[in-house]
């Protein structure tokens, strides 16, 4: 670690030290000590890669039989819902065709995605969900249930009948609230650099560095000891590797990660997994610091290796979160950092009107959660300006802030559950969620002052508290939607058995490219097959020349044929490798497809397949489907079936 020569200011968020106290304010902060700047090293310049690359990821290829438009049949709407009632109450429901529910909710503006269309001059297919071609609409509206945009589909790994789901829960950050990477990730990067310089004593020249928010992607693995960034397939074979920003050769990859007697697990503590969008900025900064150490050995103290550098980066990131550096900036101007999605409120209304409970579980504290949810739910004053209030609570039954996921999902977790007073942010003791009387009083002193008294807001606790508050009888009755494969999906699925849906924002753009490159991918398969056939012929000729008793004339003929086939093989191999490399670079210049590594699913894709029952590009895509839909996966194929079953 770089050691500072003067006091280092730390700003910590409040942590309750006395859990038995009747209350304390969640937004209290510690007083900053006097700030002292320090720097141990001389100033110098560093060359940082600035080449822009396009971020795009994928899991699947578009089926050949896909028509230019996909339609889903919907029942006729008998009548309009009664809009005079509160949107949070179960009013205006009309049953049509069995158990299907029809309730109309309108949305303000379109967020269509162009994927491809034979009638479009660009050759792209337009498959959005629209109301008269003017505005997008939820499934339950008169124009819903038809022309579903491919980029907004929900994809299924395991069968899920929504009729069995009684509660739908959501994470907030990067799930309900999608952050703009060009502003939010840059903000996180700049804050981390400042912490490294002013709090951890790194050289001031780091302040001049720039951040390419498109360079890193999810699913990468950081080798802390060696300073390498890896992408591997589902079998944990390293296929792409960089040392800082320098690509490792095939020989280097095999020498480091292939020639071992025991297979490496590529897990903590020697490796760090980049499985969340929050981690992209720190991964990029780690690569920059690896190059800095290699190119400027005299500026780095002895004993500071790559693992120490990564530890310092993580410490700087934690400082940014603990002192509120990031969230204060977002709170000042949410529209600069958060993508506005007008589909969220109609989605929540439809889920609640279908008879399901809805809940929010987030690691963010109440003050920040209230600001973000106000922005997403568009709370406005009569003159159109935004003003924070608690109207958005009408869309939830329970809100749990400061949940400390993934630990929250362990039923044995003994974390105390506090109730949050909406106005002041005061935390009140509870008896496992039930109000407690104050000392000297016979009745609980706390009464929710929110606009919807049915929704209660808490901080801390565990999944056991949540099950009790929602009267959940079976974990299979819960669908939880999140963005973090480890913090949200893996633990809730593996530990609890909840049904899960993973939000993968990169999918929407990836689907577009998959559609554009469908012919290229077919040619790649043909080239690979041709290469295999030529190699089989070469093996047979080589065997004949070595073991068969043939005349000199025949041997000369076979040798000439062998040389010709060798030339053809080399040509086909070069064409195949070049075409495959260019295809992957269409998705991302450095890392290729998110869900693929060569012809294999990537490690990230393998985790998605294992732990996410459903996955989609954004949470509001739930609004485009019936709340009673039966999601069914496509048929699995093993290699021996591909040439037998026509696709």
XYZ file of C-alpha atoms in Angstrom:
647
model
C 0.000 0.000 0.000
C 1.172 3.540 -0.643
C 1.737 5.087 2.784
C 0.737 8.718 3.302
C 3.025 10.983 5.298
C 0.224 13.105 6.770
C -3.212 12.459 8.290
C -5.735 10.993 5.885
C -9.353 12.193 6.071
C -12.005 9.500 6.160
C -15.715 10.183 5.925
C -17.819 7.293 7.127
C -21.538 6.722 6.909
C -23.257 6.283 10.267
C -23.358 2.795 11.687
C -25.561 2.044 14.679
C -23.333 1.210 17.612
C -26.110 0.679 20.117
C -28.824 -1.543 18.677
C -30.896 -1.212 21.815
C -31.326 2.540 21.448
C -34.847 3.538 20.591
C -33.896 5.550 17.518
C -31.214 7.315 15.547
C -31.112 9.226 12.261
C -30.047 7.287 9.171
C -28.761 10.416 7.440
C -26.435 11.588 10.256
C -22.789 11.945 9.230
C -19.462 12.242 10.986
C -17.536 15.512 10.939
C -14.644 15.455 8.494
C -11.188 15.854 10.024
C -8.916 18.487 8.533
C -7.918 17.344 5.091
C -4.215 17.052 4.315
C -2.963 16.321 0.855
C 0.080 14.165 0.373
C 2.097 12.706 -2.446
C 5.123 10.495 -2.279
C 6.173 10.364 -5.869
C 7.445 12.657 -8.584
C 5.178 13.749 -11.390
C 5.461 12.035 -14.744
C 3.301 11.194 -17.703
C 1.649 7.932 -18.552
C 0.251 6.750 -21.811
C -3.288 5.548 -21.332
C -5.150 3.754 -24.142
C -7.933 5.988 -25.446
C -9.114 3.963 -28.418
C -12.890 3.860 -28.297
C -14.533 0.467 -28.548
C -18.168 -0.491 -28.748
C -19.639 -2.480 -25.858
C -21.944 -5.254 -26.912
C -22.737 -8.664 -25.528
C -24.850 -11.722 -26.283
C -26.026 -15.167 -25.313
C -27.887 -16.560 -28.268
C -28.271 -16.343 -32.005
C -31.495 -15.501 -33.757
C -33.255 -18.623 -35.058
C -33.304 -19.057 -38.801
C -37.048 -19.464 -38.877
C -37.661 -16.126 -37.146
C -40.142 -14.102 -39.149
C -39.796 -10.371 -39.640
C -42.459 -9.804 -37.005
C -43.343 -11.752 -33.870
C -46.935 -11.560 -32.663
C -48.454 -12.703 -29.433
C -52.208 -13.233 -29.382
C -54.138 -11.217 -26.824
C -57.692 -11.413 -25.629
C -60.140 -8.676 -26.448
C -60.527 -6.001 -23.827
C -64.082 -5.904 -22.552
C -63.987 -2.508 -20.917
C -61.664 0.180 -19.634
C -60.539 0.081 -15.990
C -61.916 2.523 -13.506
C -59.193 5.181 -13.361
C -60.807 7.078 -10.517
C -59.232 4.806 -7.934
C -55.737 4.960 -6.549
C -53.289 3.181 -8.904
C -51.917 1.226 -5.981
C -55.237 -0.460 -5.193
C -56.728 -3.497 -6.915
C -59.470 -1.691 -8.866
C -60.720 -1.806 -12.415
C -59.738 -5.424 -13.082
C -61.506 -7.184 -15.927
C -61.196 -10.930 -16.371
C -61.050 -12.068 -19.964
C -60.550 -15.551 -21.362
C -60.019 -17.559 -18.185
C -57.438 -16.225 -15.805
C -56.018 -13.431 -17.977
C -56.349 -9.968 -16.495
C -56.804 -6.830 -18.578
C -56.104 -3.431 -17.022
C -55.165 -0.375 -19.052
C -52.140 1.785 -18.213
C -50.696 4.327 -20.583
C -47.083 5.452 -20.865
C -45.637 8.800 -21.859
C -43.075 8.079 -24.556
C -41.619 5.372 -26.728
C -38.431 3.465 -26.012
C -38.402 1.207 -29.043
C -35.382 -0.783 -30.151
C -34.622 -1.391 -33.806
C -33.501 -4.962 -34.441
C -34.166 -5.542 -38.145
C -36.946 -5.557 -40.768
C -37.227 -6.506 -44.410
C -39.424 -3.436 -44.928
C -36.831 -1.169 -43.436
C -34.233 0.315 -45.746
C -31.528 -0.409 -43.182
C -32.371 -4.093 -43.215
C -33.221 -4.107 -39.510
C -36.169 -5.822 -37.920
C -38.531 -3.527 -35.995
C -40.434 -5.545 -33.428
C -41.617 -3.162 -30.725
C -44.718 -3.090 -28.577
C -46.737 -0.053 -29.564
C -50.158 1.512 -29.180
C -51.243 2.676 -32.600
C -47.636 3.242 -33.544
C -47.432 6.172 -31.121
C -46.393 5.019 -27.661
C -45.255 1.796 -25.983
C -47.769 0.104 -23.732
C -47.942 -2.585 -21.107
C -49.438 -5.983 -21.833
C -52.705 -5.158 -20.050
C -53.463 -2.048 -22.124
C -55.680 -2.132 -25.246
C -52.642 -2.090 -27.552
C -50.592 -4.561 -25.529
C -49.809 -8.194 -26.174
C -48.571 -7.841 -29.753
C -45.454 -7.144 -31.829
C -42.911 -7.778 -29.098
C -39.491 -6.226 -29.671
C -36.852 -8.973 -29.780
C -34.506 -6.853 -27.682
C -37.156 -6.566 -24.969
C -38.066 -10.230 -24.715
C -37.708 -12.203 -21.499
C -35.612 -15.336 -22.025
C -36.214 -18.473 -20.002
C -33.701 -20.970 -18.580
C -36.138 -22.831 -16.305
C -39.899 -23.160 -16.501
C -41.688 -20.545 -14.440
C -45.458 -20.323 -14.068
C -46.250 -16.826 -12.853
C -49.571 -18.071 -11.443
C -47.516 -19.688 -8.663
C -45.791 -16.407 -7.780
C -47.401 -14.439 -4.945
C -44.668 -11.817 -4.434
C -42.349 -10.057 -6.898
C -39.290 -8.283 -5.492
C -36.781 -5.891 -7.006
C -33.295 -4.604 -6.406
C -32.935 -0.868 -7.030
C -29.455 0.064 -8.300
C -28.892 -1.150 -11.872
C -32.262 -2.951 -11.789
C -35.107 -0.482 -11.347
C -32.597 2.347 -11.675
C -30.404 1.948 -14.750
C -27.408 4.280 -14.568
C -25.865 6.010 -17.566
C -22.365 4.534 -17.889
C -20.895 7.564 -19.656
C -21.705 9.764 -16.636
C -22.138 7.508 -13.611
C -19.177 5.192 -14.252
C -17.015 8.199 -15.081
C -18.093 9.756 -11.787
C -17.150 6.563 -9.931
C -13.778 6.441 -11.716
C -12.915 10.059 -10.932
C -13.946 9.654 -7.296
C -11.799 6.537 -6.930
C -8.757 8.249 -8.457
C -9.126 11.178 -6.059
C -9.274 8.811 -3.097
C -6.117 7.050 -4.298
C -4.262 10.351 -4.618
C -5.475 12.320 -1.617
C -6.225 9.514 0.850
C -3.827 6.713 -0.110
C -0.847 8.721 -1.332
C -0.725 7.770 -5.006
C 1.008 10.142 -7.486
C -0.933 13.274 -8.452
C -0.478 12.517 -12.135
C -3.278 9.961 -11.786
C -5.633 12.954 -11.724
C -4.835 13.521 -15.416
C -5.832 10.014 -16.445
C -8.939 9.421 -18.518
C -11.571 6.690 -18.390
C -12.904 4.726 -21.358
C -16.242 3.467 -20.029
C -16.673 1.145 -23.024
C -13.465 -0.831 -22.521
C -14.322 -3.250 -19.713
C -17.235 -5.691 -19.739
C -18.863 -7.926 -17.190
C -17.736 -11.517 -16.811
C -14.006 -10.769 -16.664
C -11.700 -12.085 -13.946
C -8.836 -10.091 -12.435
C -5.698 -12.001 -11.501
C -4.598 -9.931 -8.511
C -1.136 -11.496 -8.167
C -0.095 -11.246 -11.815
C -1.925 -8.078 -12.874
C -3.821 -9.896 -15.617
C -7.393 -9.485 -16.853
C -8.923 -12.732 -18.111
C -11.918 -13.919 -20.054
C -12.659 -17.611 -19.836
C -15.206 -20.101 -21.058
C -17.693 -22.101 -19.006
C -15.039 -24.755 -18.318
C -12.729 -22.083 -16.831
C -10.232 -22.253 -19.678
C -8.591 -18.862 -20.265
C -9.234 -17.783 -23.862
C -8.441 -14.042 -23.757
C -5.866 -12.517 -21.421
C -4.306 -9.075 -21.000
C -1.562 -7.862 -18.699
C -2.774 -4.351 -18.061
C -3.592 -3.287 -21.626
C -1.063 -5.633 -23.279
C -2.487 -8.808 -24.796
C -0.803 -12.046 -23.739
C 0.296 -14.452 -26.458
C -1.121 -17.949 -26.707
C 2.148 -19.339 -25.382
C 2.028 -17.016 -22.357
C -1.568 -17.976 -21.596
C -0.769 -21.683 -21.759
C 2.416 -21.245 -19.735
C 0.671 -19.357 -16.930
C -2.780 -20.949 -16.785
C -2.484 -24.217 -18.723
C 0.638 -26.071 -17.632
C -0.356 -26.900 -14.070
C -0.945 -30.170 -12.287
C -3.998 -28.806 -10.452
C -6.761 -26.779 -12.056
C -7.092 -23.251 -10.689
C -10.511 -22.322 -9.316
C -10.110 -18.660 -10.385
C -11.932 -17.523 -7.253
C -11.152 -15.336 -4.270
C -8.784 -14.506 -2.680
C -6.335 -14.560 -5.597
C -8.880 -13.500 -8.224
C -11.633 -10.891 -8.390
C -14.801 -11.427 -10.420
C -16.175 -8.512 -12.430
C -19.816 -9.579 -12.395
C -21.514 -6.236 -11.780
C -21.594 -2.986 -13.729
C -20.400 -1.188 -10.588
C -17.022 -2.939 -10.983
C -16.148 -1.788 -14.502
C -14.478 1.462 -13.428
C -12.280 -0.232 -10.815
C -11.251 -2.927 -13.326
C -10.181 -0.258 -15.816
C -8.252 1.638 -13.144
C -6.526 -1.582 -12.051
C -5.342 -2.172 -15.644
C -4.020 1.396 -15.810
C -2.104 0.980 -12.556
C -0.614 -2.326 -13.751
C 0.790 -0.528 -16.794
C 1.945 2.329 -14.570
C 3.877 -0.031 -12.299
C 5.493 -1.795 -15.265
C 6.466 1.430 -17.049
C 7.492 3.416 -13.974
C 9.192 0.997 -11.559
C 11.030 3.810 -9.782
C 7.785 5.492 -8.789
C 6.376 2.482 -7.003
C 7.818 1.544 -3.593
C 9.295 -1.904 -3.129
C 6.814 -4.389 -1.819
C 3.872 -2.818 -3.631
C 2.801 -5.601 -5.979
C -0.272 -5.994 -8.151
C -2.285 -7.511 -5.307
C -1.588 -4.486 -3.093
C -2.587 -2.170 -5.935
C -5.897 -3.974 -6.331
C -6.477 -3.823 -2.576
C -5.910 -0.062 -2.653
C -8.307 0.382 -5.573
C -10.978 -1.534 -3.670
C -10.333 0.577 -0.566
C -10.704 3.755 -2.627
C -13.982 2.522 -4.120
C -15.293 1.703 -0.657
C -14.356 5.191 0.552
C -16.376 6.726 -2.292
C -19.433 4.754 -1.247
C -18.985 5.252 2.488
C -18.595 9.021 2.425
C -21.456 9.485 -0.044
C -19.288 10.990 -2.811
C -21.179 9.222 -5.587
C -24.688 9.338 -4.209
C -24.534 13.013 -3.314
C -23.774 13.860 -6.946
C -26.548 11.602 -8.218
C -29.026 13.100 -5.746
C -28.260 16.625 -6.990
C -29.086 15.786 -10.611
C -30.687 12.334 -11.069
C -31.460 12.928 -14.757
C -27.741 13.256 -15.503
C -26.942 9.818 -14.104
C -30.140 7.719 -14.242
C -31.994 6.554 -17.350
C -35.633 7.578 -17.157
C -37.930 4.602 -17.778
C -41.622 5.462 -17.994
C -42.524 1.753 -18.062
C -41.671 1.080 -14.421
C -44.807 2.535 -12.829
C -47.223 0.789 -15.245
C -45.344 -2.475 -14.629
C -45.680 -2.147 -10.854
C -49.353 -1.201 -11.161
C -50.079 -4.217 -13.332
C -48.311 -6.619 -10.968
C -50.202 -5.255 -7.968
C -53.546 -5.229 -9.755
C -52.959 -8.878 -10.645
C -53.112 -9.612 -6.911
C -49.390 -9.964 -6.202
C -47.364 -8.343 -3.467
C -44.367 -6.271 -4.506
C -41.285 -5.482 -2.453
C -37.975 -3.643 -2.767
C -34.714 -4.915 -1.209
C -31.718 -2.647 -1.740
C -28.337 -2.089 -0.136
C -28.814 1.678 -0.465
C -29.990 3.577 2.598
C -33.395 5.257 2.887
C -32.423 8.842 1.994
C -30.847 7.853 -1.320
C -33.519 5.229 -2.066
C -36.259 7.825 -1.681
C -34.546 10.235 -4.087
C -33.982 7.595 -6.774
C -37.464 6.080 -6.518
C -39.039 9.539 -6.662
C -37.181 10.162 -9.898
C -38.156 6.796 -11.383
C -41.806 7.151 -10.383
C -41.885 10.761 -11.598
C -43.218 12.480 -8.484
C -43.883 16.080 -9.534
C -45.486 19.206 -8.121
C -48.400 20.942 -9.837
C -46.032 23.198 -11.815
C -44.208 20.178 -13.237
C -41.072 20.396 -11.121
C -39.837 17.394 -9.189
C -40.278 17.250 -5.440
C -39.396 14.336 -3.195
C -42.367 12.761 -1.451
C -43.490 9.264 -0.558
C -46.109 8.667 -3.267
C -43.994 5.934 -4.832
C -44.511 3.729 -1.759
C -48.026 2.970 -2.987
C -46.429 0.593 -5.514
C -44.862 -1.625 -2.811
C -45.958 -3.618 0.209
C -42.534 -3.711 1.896
C -39.327 -1.733 1.302
C -36.072 -2.882 2.934
C -33.090 -0.537 2.700
C -29.527 -1.131 3.906
C -30.107 -4.853 3.427
C -26.393 -5.804 3.185
C -26.948 -8.373 0.428
C -25.865 -11.111 -0.132
C -25.765 -11.727 3.627
C -29.430 -10.744 3.761
C -30.378 -13.972 1.977
C -29.029 -16.241 4.719
C -31.913 -17.220 6.974
C -29.474 -17.666 9.854
C -28.541 -13.989 9.601
C -29.328 -12.339 12.950
C -29.226 -8.736 11.724
C -31.620 -6.433 13.569
C -34.595 -5.074 11.633
C -35.318 -1.375 12.163
C -38.352 0.477 10.861
C -37.650 3.766 9.073
C -39.669 6.897 9.764
C -40.237 8.389 6.315
C -39.926 12.092 7.083
C -36.866 12.141 9.328
C -35.134 8.901 8.401
C -35.251 7.923 12.083
C -34.693 4.227 12.782
C -37.085 2.610 15.259
C -36.583 -0.716 17.016
C -38.970 -3.509 16.052
C -39.713 -6.955 17.367
C -38.930 -8.868 14.156
C -40.970 -6.323 12.223
C -43.692 -5.744 14.795
C -43.834 -2.286 16.440
C -42.366 -2.039 19.941
C -43.599 0.193 22.739
C -41.169 2.802 24.036
C -39.996 2.589 27.630
C -42.697 4.170 29.835
C -45.344 3.858 27.109
C -47.968 1.184 26.657
C -48.262 1.533 22.883
C -45.812 1.869 19.975
C -44.803 5.478 19.390
C -44.109 5.104 15.694
C -46.798 5.634 13.096
C -46.011 5.735 9.391
C -46.793 9.121 7.857
C -46.415 7.981 4.272
C -49.119 8.448 1.683
C -49.806 4.714 1.696
C -49.866 3.314 5.229
C -49.924 -0.242 3.859
C -46.279 0.029 2.795
C -43.697 -0.168 5.560
C -40.044 0.806 5.194
C -37.272 -0.992 7.073
C -33.500 -1.094 7.317
C -31.379 -4.216 7.844
C -32.891 -7.534 8.867
C -32.815 -10.781 6.946
C -34.873 -12.816 4.534
C -36.702 -14.420 7.458
C -38.123 -11.008 8.390
C -39.222 -10.443 4.802
C -41.002 -13.801 4.567
C -42.870 -12.995 7.774
C -43.858 -9.487 6.648
C -45.247 -10.799 3.339
C -46.693 -14.025 4.791
C -44.650 -16.126 2.370
C -45.274 -19.844 2.912
C -42.847 -21.196 0.305
C -39.694 -19.659 -1.148
C -40.794 -20.873 -4.602
C -43.619 -18.316 -4.421
C -41.155 -15.422 -4.709
C -39.689 -13.961 -7.915
C -36.736 -11.654 -7.320
C -35.316 -9.388 -10.021
C -31.737 -8.115 -9.791
C -28.625 -7.255 -11.789
C -25.817 -8.791 -9.712
C -25.179 -12.434 -10.551
C -23.641 -13.047 -7.115
C -25.258 -10.520 -4.785
C -28.810 -10.843 -6.148
C -29.258 -14.000 -8.206
C -26.853 -16.733 -7.065
C -27.541 -16.421 -3.340
C -31.302 -15.958 -3.590
C -31.530 -18.978 -5.906
C -28.938 -21.297 -4.376
C -29.620 -20.590 -0.690
C -33.365 -19.877 -0.714
C -34.769 -21.440 -3.844
C -36.409 -18.166 -4.903
C -37.269 -17.839 -8.575
C -34.940 -15.310 -10.168
C -34.713 -12.907 -13.084
C -31.404 -11.305 -14.063
C -31.297 -7.887 -15.726
C -28.617 -7.740 -18.452
C -28.802 -4.282 -20.091
C -26.181 -5.268 -22.683
C -28.548 -7.813 -24.267
C -30.608 -5.294 -26.200
C -27.673 -4.085 -28.282
C -26.305 -7.608 -28.585
C -29.517 -8.919 -30.088
C -29.298 -6.268 -32.786
C -25.803 -7.388 -33.764
C -26.719 -11.065 -33.651
C -29.469 -10.375 -36.145
C -27.146 -8.405 -38.414
C -24.440 -11.098 -38.253
C -26.653 -14.175 -38.653
C -25.316 -14.885 -42.179
C -21.734 -14.380 -41.012
C -22.238 -16.892 -38.216
C -23.567 -19.439 -40.731
C -20.466 -18.967 -42.885
C -18.284 -19.492 -39.822
C -19.928 -22.843 -39.178
C -19.383 -23.875 -42.796
C -15.714 -22.844 -42.668
C -15.242 -24.813 -39.466
C -16.821 -27.904 -41.017
C -14.659 -27.516 -44.136
C -11.560 -27.236 -41.982
C -12.477 -30.435 -40.123
C -13.007 -32.344 -43.384
C -9.635 -31.270 -44.798
C -7.844 -32.217 -41.594
C -9.481 -35.656 -41.632
C -8.216 -36.211 -45.189
C -4.731 -35.113 -44.177
C -4.683 -37.548 -41.283
C -5.735 -40.387 -43.559
C -3.113 -39.561 -46.205
C -0.407 -39.283 -43.555
C -1.369 -42.681 -42.222
C -1.280 -44.208 -45.702
C 2.151 -42.771 -46.448
C 3.530 -44.068 -43.165
C 2.091 -47.562 -42.886
C 0.694 -48.779 -46.205
C 2.825 -50.748 -48.675
C 2.536 -48.637 -51.817
C 4.636 -48.091 -54.927
C 7.002 -45.170 -55.305
C 4.771 -43.668 -57.983
C 1.699 -43.916 -55.759
C 3.635 -42.536 -52.832
C 4.736 -39.546 -54.906
C 1.130 -38.941 -55.946
C -0.122 -39.098 -52.356
C 2.659 -36.765 -51.210
C 1.652 -34.183 -53.801
C -1.970 -34.508 -52.743
C -0.921 -34.113 -49.113
C 0.906 -30.855 -49.849
C -2.096 -29.519 -51.745
C -4.414 -30.330 -48.843
C -1.981 -28.714 -46.387
C -2.135 -25.512 -48.404
C -5.947 -25.667 -48.509
C -6.081 -26.318 -44.752
C -3.855 -23.346 -43.985
C -5.945 -21.118 -46.220
C -9.242 -22.251 -44.684
C -7.827 -22.003 -41.166
C -6.634 -18.451 -41.782
C -9.980 -17.466 -43.329
C -11.881 -19.023 -40.449
C -9.765 -17.430 -37.717
C -9.836 -14.030 -39.402
C -13.618 -14.150 -39.919
C -14.200 -15.308 -36.353
C -12.000 -12.550 -34.941
C -13.805 -9.894 -36.983
C -17.167 -11.265 -35.915
C -16.253 -11.075 -32.238
C -14.845 -7.581 -32.671
C -18.222 -6.435 -33.945
C -19.467 -6.982 -30.392
C -16.408 -5.645 -28.588
C -12.996 -4.753 -29.969
C -11.149 -6.433 -27.099
C -13.404 -8.954 -25.345
C -15.914 -10.013 -28.016
C -19.344 -11.256 -26.966
C -20.262 -11.173 -23.307
C -21.881 -14.597 -23.333
C -19.433 -16.338 -25.670
C -15.741 -17.163 -25.620
C -14.964 -18.582 -29.027
C -17.565 -21.309 -29.630
C -18.170 -21.929 -25.935
C -20.449 -20.111 -23.547
C -18.462 -17.755 -21.352
C -18.156 -18.190 -17.616
C -20.642 -15.355 -17.141
C -23.140 -17.066 -19.466
C -22.679 -20.302 -17.538
C -23.616 -18.519 -14.308
C -26.640 -16.920 -15.953
C -27.784 -20.326 -17.151
C -27.261 -21.949 -13.745
C -28.819 -19.388 -11.453
C -31.207 -17.140 -13.412
C -34.604 -18.651 -14.156
C -35.266 -15.718 -16.491
C -33.083 -12.991 -17.956
C -33.839 -9.866 -19.949
C -32.411 -6.491 -20.936
C -34.405 -4.317 -18.527
C -36.752 -4.838 -15.621
C -39.708 -3.072 -17.241
C -39.877 -5.795 -19.894
C -42.078 -7.576 -17.351
C -44.767 -5.070 -18.312
C -44.884 -6.490 -21.849
C -46.024 -9.939 -20.672
C -49.106 -11.266 -18.936
C -48.652 -11.333 -15.144
C -49.935 -14.931 -15.366
C -47.611 -16.030 -18.171
C -46.087 -19.500 -18.140
C -42.440 -19.027 -19.170
C -41.047 -22.134 -20.860
C -37.429 -22.720 -21.911
C -36.394 -23.828 -25.364
C -35.310 -27.433 -25.776
C -31.750 -28.255 -24.741
C -29.530 -29.832 -27.389
C -26.424 -31.915 -26.885
C -23.729 -32.084 -29.562
C -24.855 -35.502 -30.807
C -28.331 -34.111 -31.558
C -27.427 -31.155 -33.757
C -26.933 -33.118 -36.970
C -29.936 -35.359 -36.282
C -32.673 -32.945 -35.292
C -33.305 -30.283 -37.959
C -33.195 -26.774 -36.491
